[in-house]
Tab-separated table of C-alpha atoms in Angstrom:
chain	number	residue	atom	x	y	z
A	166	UNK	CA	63.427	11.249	78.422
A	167	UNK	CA	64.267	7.825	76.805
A	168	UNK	CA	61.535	5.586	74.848
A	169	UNK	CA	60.350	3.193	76.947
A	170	UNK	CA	59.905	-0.504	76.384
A	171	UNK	CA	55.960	-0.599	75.904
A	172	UNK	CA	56.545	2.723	74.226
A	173	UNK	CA	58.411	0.809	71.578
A	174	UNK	CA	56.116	-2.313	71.171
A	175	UNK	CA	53.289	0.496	71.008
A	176	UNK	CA	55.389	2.361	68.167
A	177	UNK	CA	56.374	-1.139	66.293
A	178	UNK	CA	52.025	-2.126	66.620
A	179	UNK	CA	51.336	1.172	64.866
A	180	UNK	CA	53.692	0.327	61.823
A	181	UNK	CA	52.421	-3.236	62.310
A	182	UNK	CA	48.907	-2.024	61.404
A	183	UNK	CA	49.801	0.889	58.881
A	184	UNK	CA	51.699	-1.752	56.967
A	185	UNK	CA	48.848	-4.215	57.485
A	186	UNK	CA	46.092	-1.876	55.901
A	187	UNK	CA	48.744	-1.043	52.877
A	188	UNK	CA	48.717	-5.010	52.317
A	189	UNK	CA	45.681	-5.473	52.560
A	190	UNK	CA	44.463	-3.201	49.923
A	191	UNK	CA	47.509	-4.568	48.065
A	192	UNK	CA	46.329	-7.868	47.884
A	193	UNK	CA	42.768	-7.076	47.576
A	194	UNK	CA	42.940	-4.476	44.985
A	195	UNK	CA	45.571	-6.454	43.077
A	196	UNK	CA	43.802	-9.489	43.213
A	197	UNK	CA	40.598	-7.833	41.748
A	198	UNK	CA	42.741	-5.744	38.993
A	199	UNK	CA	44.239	-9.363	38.127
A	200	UNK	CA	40.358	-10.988	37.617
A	201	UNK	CA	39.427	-8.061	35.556
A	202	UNK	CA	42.505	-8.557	33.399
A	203	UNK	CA	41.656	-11.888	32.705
A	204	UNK	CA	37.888	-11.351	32.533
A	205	UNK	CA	38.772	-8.761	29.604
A	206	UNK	CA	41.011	-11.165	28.010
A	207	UNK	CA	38.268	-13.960	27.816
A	208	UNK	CA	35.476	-11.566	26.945
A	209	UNK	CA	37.047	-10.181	24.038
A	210	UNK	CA	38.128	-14.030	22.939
A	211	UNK	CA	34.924	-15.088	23.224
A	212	UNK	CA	33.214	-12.412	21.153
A	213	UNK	CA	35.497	-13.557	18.233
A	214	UNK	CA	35.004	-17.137	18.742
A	215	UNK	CA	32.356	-18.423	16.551
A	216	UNK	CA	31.759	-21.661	18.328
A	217	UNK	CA	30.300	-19.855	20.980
A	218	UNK	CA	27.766	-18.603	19.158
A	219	UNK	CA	24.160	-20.681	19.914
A	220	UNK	CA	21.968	-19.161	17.480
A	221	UNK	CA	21.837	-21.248	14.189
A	222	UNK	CA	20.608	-19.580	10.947
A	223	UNK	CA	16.830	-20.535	9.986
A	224	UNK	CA	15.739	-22.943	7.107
A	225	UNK	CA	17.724	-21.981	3.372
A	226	UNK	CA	14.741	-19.578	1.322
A	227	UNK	CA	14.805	-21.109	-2.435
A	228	UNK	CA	16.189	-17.411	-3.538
A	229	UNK	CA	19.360	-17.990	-1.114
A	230	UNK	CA	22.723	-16.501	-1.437
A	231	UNK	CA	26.054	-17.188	-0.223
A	232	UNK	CA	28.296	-13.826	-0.582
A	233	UNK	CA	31.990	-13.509	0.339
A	234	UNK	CA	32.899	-10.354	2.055
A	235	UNK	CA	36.304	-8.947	3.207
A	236	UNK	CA	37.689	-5.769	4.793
A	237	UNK	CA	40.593	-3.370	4.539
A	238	UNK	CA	41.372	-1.643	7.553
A	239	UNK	CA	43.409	1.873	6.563
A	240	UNK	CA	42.426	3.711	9.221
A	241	UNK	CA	41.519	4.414	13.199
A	242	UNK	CA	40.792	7.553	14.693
A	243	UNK	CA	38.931	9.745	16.542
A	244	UNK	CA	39.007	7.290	19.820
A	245	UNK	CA	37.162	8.723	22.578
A	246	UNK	CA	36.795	6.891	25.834
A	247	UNK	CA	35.398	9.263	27.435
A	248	UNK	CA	32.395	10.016	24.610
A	249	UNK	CA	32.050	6.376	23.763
A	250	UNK	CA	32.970	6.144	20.562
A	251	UNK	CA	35.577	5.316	17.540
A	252	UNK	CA	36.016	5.824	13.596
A	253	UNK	CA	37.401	3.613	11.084
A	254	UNK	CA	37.967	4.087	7.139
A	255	UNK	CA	37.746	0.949	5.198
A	256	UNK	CA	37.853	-0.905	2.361
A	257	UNK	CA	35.109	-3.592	2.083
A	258	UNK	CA	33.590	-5.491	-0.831
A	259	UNK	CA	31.105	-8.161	-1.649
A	260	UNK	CA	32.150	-10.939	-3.978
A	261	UNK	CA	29.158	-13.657	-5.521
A	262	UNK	CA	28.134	-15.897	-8.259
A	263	UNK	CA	25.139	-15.703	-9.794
A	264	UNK	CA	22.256	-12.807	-9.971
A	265	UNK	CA	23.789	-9.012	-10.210
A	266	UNK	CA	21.110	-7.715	-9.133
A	267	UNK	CA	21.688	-8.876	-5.774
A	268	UNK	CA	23.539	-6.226	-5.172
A	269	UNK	CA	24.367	-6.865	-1.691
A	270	UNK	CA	26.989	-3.353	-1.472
A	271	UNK	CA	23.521	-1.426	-1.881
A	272	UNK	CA	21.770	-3.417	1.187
A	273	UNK	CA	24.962	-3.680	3.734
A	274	UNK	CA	24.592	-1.670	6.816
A	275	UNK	CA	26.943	-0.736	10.116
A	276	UNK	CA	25.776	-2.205	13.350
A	277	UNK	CA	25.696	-0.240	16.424
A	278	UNK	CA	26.922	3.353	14.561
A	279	UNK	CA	26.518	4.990	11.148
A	280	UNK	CA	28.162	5.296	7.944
A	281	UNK	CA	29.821	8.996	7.918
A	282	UNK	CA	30.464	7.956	3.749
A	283	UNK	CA	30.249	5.160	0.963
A	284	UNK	CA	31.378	5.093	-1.969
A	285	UNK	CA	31.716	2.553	-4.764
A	286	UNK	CA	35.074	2.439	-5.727
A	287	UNK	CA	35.389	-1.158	-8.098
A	288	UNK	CA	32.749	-3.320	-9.353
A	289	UNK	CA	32.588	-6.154	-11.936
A	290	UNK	CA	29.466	-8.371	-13.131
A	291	UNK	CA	31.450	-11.067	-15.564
A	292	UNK	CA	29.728	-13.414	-17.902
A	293	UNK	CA	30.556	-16.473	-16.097
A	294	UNK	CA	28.322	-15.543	-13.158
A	295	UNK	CA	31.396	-13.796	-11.010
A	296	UNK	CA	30.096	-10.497	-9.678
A	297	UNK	CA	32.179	-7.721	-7.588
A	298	UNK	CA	31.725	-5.131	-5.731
A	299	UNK	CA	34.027	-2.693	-3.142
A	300	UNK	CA	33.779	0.460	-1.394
A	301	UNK	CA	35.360	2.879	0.619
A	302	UNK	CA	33.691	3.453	3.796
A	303	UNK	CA	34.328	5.906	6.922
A	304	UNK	CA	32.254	4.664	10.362
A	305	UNK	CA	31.910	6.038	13.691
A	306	UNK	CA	30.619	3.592	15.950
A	307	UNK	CA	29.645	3.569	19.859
A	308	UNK	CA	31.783	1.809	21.659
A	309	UNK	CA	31.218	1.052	25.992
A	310	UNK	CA	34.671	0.906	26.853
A	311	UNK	CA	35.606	-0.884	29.797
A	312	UNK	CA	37.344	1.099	31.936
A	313	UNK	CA	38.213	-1.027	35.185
A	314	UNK	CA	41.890	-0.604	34.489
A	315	UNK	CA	42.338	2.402	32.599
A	316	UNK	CA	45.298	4.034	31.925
A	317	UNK	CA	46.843	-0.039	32.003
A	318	UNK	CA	43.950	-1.363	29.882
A	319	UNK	CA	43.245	-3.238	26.969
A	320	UNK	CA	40.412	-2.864	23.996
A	321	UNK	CA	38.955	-4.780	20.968
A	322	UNK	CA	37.114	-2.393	18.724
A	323	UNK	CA	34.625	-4.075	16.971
A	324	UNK	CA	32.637	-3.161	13.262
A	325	UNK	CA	29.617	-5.053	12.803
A	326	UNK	CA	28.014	-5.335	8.900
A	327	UNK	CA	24.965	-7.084	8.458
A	328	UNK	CA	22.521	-7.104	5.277
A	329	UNK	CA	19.507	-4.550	6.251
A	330	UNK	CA	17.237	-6.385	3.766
A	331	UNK	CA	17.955	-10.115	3.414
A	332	UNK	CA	17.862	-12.145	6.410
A	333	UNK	CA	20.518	-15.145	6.560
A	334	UNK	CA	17.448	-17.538	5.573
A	335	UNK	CA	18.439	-15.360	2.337
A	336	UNK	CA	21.963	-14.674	2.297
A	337	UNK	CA	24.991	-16.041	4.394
A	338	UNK	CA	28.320	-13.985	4.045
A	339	UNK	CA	31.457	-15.520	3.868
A	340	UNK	CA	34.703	-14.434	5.074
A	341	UNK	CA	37.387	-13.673	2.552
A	342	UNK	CA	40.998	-14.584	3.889
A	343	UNK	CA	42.521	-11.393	1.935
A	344	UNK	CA	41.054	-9.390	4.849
A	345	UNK	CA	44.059	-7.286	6.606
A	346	UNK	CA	44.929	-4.244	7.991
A	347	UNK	CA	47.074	-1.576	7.083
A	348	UNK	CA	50.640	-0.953	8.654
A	349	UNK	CA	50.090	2.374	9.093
A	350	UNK	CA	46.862	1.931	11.753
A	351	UNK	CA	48.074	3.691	14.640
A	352	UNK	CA	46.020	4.391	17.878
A	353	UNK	CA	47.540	7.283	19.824
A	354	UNK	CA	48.522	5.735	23.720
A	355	UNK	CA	48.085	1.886	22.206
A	356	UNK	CA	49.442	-0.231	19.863
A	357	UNK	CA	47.529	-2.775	17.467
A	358	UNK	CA	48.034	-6.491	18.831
A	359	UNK	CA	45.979	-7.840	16.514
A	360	UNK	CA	43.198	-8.238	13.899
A	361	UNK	CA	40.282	-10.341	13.411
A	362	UNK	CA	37.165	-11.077	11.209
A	363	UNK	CA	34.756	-14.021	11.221
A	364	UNK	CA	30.985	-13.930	9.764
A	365	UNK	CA	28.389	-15.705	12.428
A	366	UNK	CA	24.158	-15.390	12.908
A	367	UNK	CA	22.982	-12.693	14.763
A	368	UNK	CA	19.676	-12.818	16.570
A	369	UNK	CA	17.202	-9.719	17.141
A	370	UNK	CA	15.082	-10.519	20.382
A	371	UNK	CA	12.087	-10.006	18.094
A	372	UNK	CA	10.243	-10.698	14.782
A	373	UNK	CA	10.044	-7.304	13.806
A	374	UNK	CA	5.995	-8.435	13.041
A	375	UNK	CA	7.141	-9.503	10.051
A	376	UNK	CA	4.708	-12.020	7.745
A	377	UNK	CA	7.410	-14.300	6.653
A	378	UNK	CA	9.384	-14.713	9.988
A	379	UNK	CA	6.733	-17.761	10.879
A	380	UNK	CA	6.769	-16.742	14.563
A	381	UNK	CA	10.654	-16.887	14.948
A	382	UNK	CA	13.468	-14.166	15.991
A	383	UNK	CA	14.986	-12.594	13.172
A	384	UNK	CA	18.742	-14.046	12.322
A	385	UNK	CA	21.053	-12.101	10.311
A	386	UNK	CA	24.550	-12.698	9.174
A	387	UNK	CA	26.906	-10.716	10.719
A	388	UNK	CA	30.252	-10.080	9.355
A	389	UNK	CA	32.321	-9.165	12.434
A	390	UNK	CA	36.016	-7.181	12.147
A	391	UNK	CA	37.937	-6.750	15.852
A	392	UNK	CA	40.726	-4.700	15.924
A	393	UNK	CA	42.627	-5.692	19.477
A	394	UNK	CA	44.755	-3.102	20.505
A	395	UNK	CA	46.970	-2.377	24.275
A	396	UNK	CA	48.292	-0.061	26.237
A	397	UNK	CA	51.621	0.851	24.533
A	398	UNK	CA	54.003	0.733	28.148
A	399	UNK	CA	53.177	2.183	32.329
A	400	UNK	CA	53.710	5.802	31.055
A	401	UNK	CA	50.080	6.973	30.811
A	402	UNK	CA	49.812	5.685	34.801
A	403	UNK	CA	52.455	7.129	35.952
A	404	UNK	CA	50.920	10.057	33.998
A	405	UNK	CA	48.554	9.928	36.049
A	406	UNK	CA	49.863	8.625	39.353
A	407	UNK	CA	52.507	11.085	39.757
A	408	UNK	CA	50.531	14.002	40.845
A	409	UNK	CA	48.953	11.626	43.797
A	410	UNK	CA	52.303	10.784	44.546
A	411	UNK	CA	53.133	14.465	44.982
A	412	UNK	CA	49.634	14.872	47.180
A	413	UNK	CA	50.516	12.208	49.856
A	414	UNK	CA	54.731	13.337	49.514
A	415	UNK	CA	53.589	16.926	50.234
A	416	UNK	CA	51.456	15.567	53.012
A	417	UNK	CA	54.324	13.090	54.599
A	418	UNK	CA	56.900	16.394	54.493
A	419	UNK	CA	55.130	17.201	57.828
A	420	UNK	CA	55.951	14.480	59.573
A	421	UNK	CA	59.681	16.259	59.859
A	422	UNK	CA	58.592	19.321	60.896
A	423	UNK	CA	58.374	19.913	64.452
A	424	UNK	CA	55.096	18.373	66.181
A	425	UNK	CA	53.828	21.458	67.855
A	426	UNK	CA	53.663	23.389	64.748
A	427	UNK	CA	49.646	21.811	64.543
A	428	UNK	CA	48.421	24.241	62.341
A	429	UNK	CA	50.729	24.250	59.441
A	430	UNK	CA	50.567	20.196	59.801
A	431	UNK	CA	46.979	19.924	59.567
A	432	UNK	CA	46.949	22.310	56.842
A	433	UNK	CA	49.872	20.835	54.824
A	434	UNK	CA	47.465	17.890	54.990
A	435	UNK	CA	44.726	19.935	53.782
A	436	UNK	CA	46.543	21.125	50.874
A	437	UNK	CA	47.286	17.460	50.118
A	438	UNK	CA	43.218	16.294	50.681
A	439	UNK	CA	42.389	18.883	48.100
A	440	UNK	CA	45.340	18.409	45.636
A	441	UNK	CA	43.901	14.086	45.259
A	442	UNK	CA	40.479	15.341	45.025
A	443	UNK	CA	41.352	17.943	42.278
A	444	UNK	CA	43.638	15.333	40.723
A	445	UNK	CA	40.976	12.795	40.731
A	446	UNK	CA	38.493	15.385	39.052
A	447	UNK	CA	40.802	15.709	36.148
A	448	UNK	CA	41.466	12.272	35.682
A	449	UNK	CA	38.005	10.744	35.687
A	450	UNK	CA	36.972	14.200	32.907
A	451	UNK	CA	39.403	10.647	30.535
A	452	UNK	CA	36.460	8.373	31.492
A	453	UNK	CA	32.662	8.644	31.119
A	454	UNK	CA	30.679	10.116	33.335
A	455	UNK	CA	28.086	7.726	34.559
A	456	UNK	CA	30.552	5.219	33.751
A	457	UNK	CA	29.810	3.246	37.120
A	458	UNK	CA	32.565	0.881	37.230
A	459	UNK	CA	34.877	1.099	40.418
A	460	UNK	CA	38.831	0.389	38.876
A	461	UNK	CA	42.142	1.883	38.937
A	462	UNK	CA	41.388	5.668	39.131
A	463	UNK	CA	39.345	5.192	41.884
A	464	UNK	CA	41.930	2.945	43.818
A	465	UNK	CA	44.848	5.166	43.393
A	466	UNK	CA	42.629	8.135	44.650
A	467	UNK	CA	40.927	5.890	47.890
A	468	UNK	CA	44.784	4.560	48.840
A	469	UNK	CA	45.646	8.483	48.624
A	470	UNK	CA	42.836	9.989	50.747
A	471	UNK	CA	43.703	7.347	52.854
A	472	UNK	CA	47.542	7.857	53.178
A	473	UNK	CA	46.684	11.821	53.674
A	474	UNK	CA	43.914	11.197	56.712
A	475	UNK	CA	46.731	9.235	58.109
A	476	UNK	CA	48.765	11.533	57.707
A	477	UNK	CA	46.677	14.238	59.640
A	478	UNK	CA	45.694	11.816	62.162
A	479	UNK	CA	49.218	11.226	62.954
A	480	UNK	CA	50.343	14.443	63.342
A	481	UNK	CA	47.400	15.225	65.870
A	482	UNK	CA	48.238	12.007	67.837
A	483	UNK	CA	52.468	13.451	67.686
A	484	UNK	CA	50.848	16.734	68.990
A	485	UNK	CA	49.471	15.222	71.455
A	486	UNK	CA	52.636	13.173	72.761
A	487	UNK	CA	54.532	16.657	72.628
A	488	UNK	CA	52.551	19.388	73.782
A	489	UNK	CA	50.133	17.676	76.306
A	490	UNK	CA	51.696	14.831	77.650
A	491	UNK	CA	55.443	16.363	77.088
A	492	UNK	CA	56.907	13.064	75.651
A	493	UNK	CA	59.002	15.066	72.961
A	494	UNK	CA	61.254	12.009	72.077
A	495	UNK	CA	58.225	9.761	71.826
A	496	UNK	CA	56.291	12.440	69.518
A	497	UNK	CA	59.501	12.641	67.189
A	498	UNK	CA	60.098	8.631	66.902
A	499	UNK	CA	56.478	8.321	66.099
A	500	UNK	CA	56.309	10.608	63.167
A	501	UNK	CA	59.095	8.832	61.855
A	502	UNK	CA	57.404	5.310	62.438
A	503	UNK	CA	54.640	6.813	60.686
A	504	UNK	CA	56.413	7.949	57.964
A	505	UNK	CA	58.327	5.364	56.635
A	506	UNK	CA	55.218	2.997	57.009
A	507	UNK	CA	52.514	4.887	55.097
A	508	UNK	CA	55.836	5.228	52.112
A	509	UNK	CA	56.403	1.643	52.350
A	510	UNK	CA	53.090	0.985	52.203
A	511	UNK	CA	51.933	3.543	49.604
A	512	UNK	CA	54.530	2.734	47.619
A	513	UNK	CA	54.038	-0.923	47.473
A	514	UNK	CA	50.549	-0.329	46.720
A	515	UNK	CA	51.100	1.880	43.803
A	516	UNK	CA	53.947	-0.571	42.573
A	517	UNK	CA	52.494	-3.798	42.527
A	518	UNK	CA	48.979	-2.829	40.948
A	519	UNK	CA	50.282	-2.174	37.351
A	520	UNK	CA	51.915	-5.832	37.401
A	521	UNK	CA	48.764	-7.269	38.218
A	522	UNK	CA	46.688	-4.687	35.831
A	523	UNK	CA	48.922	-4.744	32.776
A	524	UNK	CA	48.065	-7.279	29.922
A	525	UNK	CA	51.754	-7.544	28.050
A	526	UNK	CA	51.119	-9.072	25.193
C-alpha cells in the first residue's frame, strides 16, 4: 500500500509542528538566556561603579580621618555554589598620617562573612606622622550565586571591609592603586577576567539607636574588592548535557524498531523518562536547593521530557497506523518523520542556547 497524497501533507504537518515547538523554545529560551547574560553583565558593572552609588557620607566629625587601604589577592578557594559561599587569603593594610592610635587594622571588619584569621604581619608609626599597618587575612564569605545559566555562567566575587567602630563622618578610606592580584589565583572550572577595588558609603537602613547619629541612617565606608571570573570554555555543559542527549537518543532508537513491538517502545521511552529525571537530580545536587531561579538546567531537562513524551506518543500513534488500521508503510514513514524532526529540533535547541548563554570575554 503506497502513501497517499493527504497522507503525505498529514506526515509533512506533523514535522511542520515538531519543528515548530523545537523553535519556539529555541527562540524563547534563547532569547531569555541572552537577557540574563546581559542583565549579569550590567549588574556586576554596576556594583563596581561608584557613580551609582546615591548615598553621600554625613557632615566631616572634627576627629576625622582619611585612611588609604589596599589589597593583595593570593588566594581563592573553597568555591561552593551549591553551599553559597567562597574563601579568599589576602594581604590588606591601612596606610595614614597623623594619630597612631587610630589604629584602623584593629577596627576593620569583613562584610557579609567572617574572618577565619588575622594577623599583623608589617607595621610602621614614623616621626613625620606616616603610620602603617598590613595583615594577612583568610575570609569565607556568603555569596548568592546566580545561577540562571549555570554551567555557561559568569561571577564577580565580592569582599566587603568596612570600619566596625568609626562611621565615615569619622573616617573615609581611600583606595591605594598598588592593589593587585596574584598570578597564581586560580578558580577550578573558571578563569579570572578581572579585578577590581573602589572605596564608596554604605548605608545601614537604620540608626542602630545610636545618640550621635542625630536621627540619620548610619553610613560607613566601604572598601569594596571584585574578583570577576568566567566560565573557562562549553565543556562543563556538555558535561552535563551529554547524558540528556543519551536519554532522548536511547528514546529515538525506537523509532527503528518495528511499530508493533508497543511494549518494548513504550518502555525504551520509560527508561529514557527516568534516565532525564535521574540526570536532572544529579545536576541540580551543583546548585542550591531552594535556589528558585528557573535557567539552563531546568531548560535542558523540560526540552528532554519533552522530546521523550514525544517520543512515546509517537510510537503509540505508529502502533496505531500498523496494527489497527494496517497502514504498515504509513506507520514506518511516520516514525521516520518523527525522528529526524524531534533530532533536528533537539539538536538545534541544545546548540544554539550556549551561544546565546555564554559571556566570552
Amino acid at each position: 500500500m503506497k502513501i497517499t497524497k493527504k497522507q503525505k501533507t498529514g506526515l509533512i504537518l506533523c514535522a511542520i509542528v515538531i519543528l515548530a515547538i523545537y523553535v519556539a523554545f529555541t527562540v524563547y529560551f534563547g532569547l531569555f538566556m541572552s537577557n540574563a547574560r546581559e542583565q549579569s553583565f550590567l549588574d556586576h558593572k554596576n556594583r563596581m561603579d561608584i557613580t551609582k552609588v546615591e548615598v553621600k557620607y554625613p557632615p566631616q566629625k572634627p576627629n576625622f580621618n582619611e585612611v588609604k587601604v589596599g589589597s593583595y589577592l593570593e588566594n581563592i578557594h573553597n568555591v561552593s555554589i551549591a553551599d553559597s559561599t567562597f574563601s579568599a587569603d589576602l594581604y590588606i593594610w591601612f596606610s595614614w598620617l597623623g594619630n597612631k592610635d587610630l589604629n584602623p587594622g584593629e577596627t576593620f571588619q569583613v562584610i557579609g562573612g567572617k574572618m577565619d584569621s588575622k594577623e599583623l604581619s608589617s607595621e610602621h608609626y614614623l616621626d613625620d606622622g606616616n603610620n602603617y599597618q598590613r595583615y594577612k587575612i583568610t575570609v569565607t564569605l556568603d555569596k548568592v550565586f546566580d545561577t540562571t545559566r549555570f554551567s555557561l555562567e559568569d561571577h564577580m566575587l565580592n569582599i566587603y571591609i568596612e570600619d566596625k567602630k568609626n562611621d565615615g563622618g569619622a573616617l573615609n578610606y581611600v583606595v591605594d592603586d598598588n592593589s593587585a592580584i596574584s598570578s597564581r589565583v586560580k578558580i577550578p572550572g573558571y578563569r579570572v577576567t578581572n579585578f577590581q577595588n573602589v572605596v564608596k558609603p554604605h548605608e545601614y537602613k537604620s540608626t542602630f539607636s545610636s545618640p550621635n547619629a542625630n536621627g540619620l541612617n548610619r553610613v560607613f565606608s566601604q572598601y569594596a574588592i571584585a574578583i570577576s571570573m568566567n566560565r573557562t570554555d562549553w565543556s562543563f555543559y556538555f558535561k552535563i548535557f551529554f547524558p540528556y542527549l543519551l536519554s532522548v537518543a536511547l528514546g529515538l532508537i525506537v523509532l527503528w524498531t518495528k511499530p508493533d513491538l508497543i511494549d518494548a517502545r513504550t518502555g525504551l521511552g520509560g527508561a529514557s523518562f527516568f534516565g532525564v529525571v535521574a540526570n536532572a537530580y544529579v545536576v541540580n545536587s551543583l546548585v542550591p536547593a531552594n535556589g528558585g531561579t528557573f535557567g539552563l538546567l531546568d531548560i535542558l531537562t523540560l526540552s528532554s521530557l519533552i522530546s521523550v513524551f514525544l517520543i512515546v506518543v509517537a510510537s503509540i500513534l505508529s502502533y496505531n497506523f500498523y496494527r489497527r488500521q494496517e497502514k504498515p508503510e504509513l506507520s514506518m514513514v511516520f516514525d521516520k518523520v518523527v525522528f529526524f524532526s524531534i533530532t533536528v529540533g533537539y539538536l538545534l535547541l541544545s546548540l544554539i542556547l550556549p551561544f546565546c548563554t555564554y559571556l566570552n570575554t
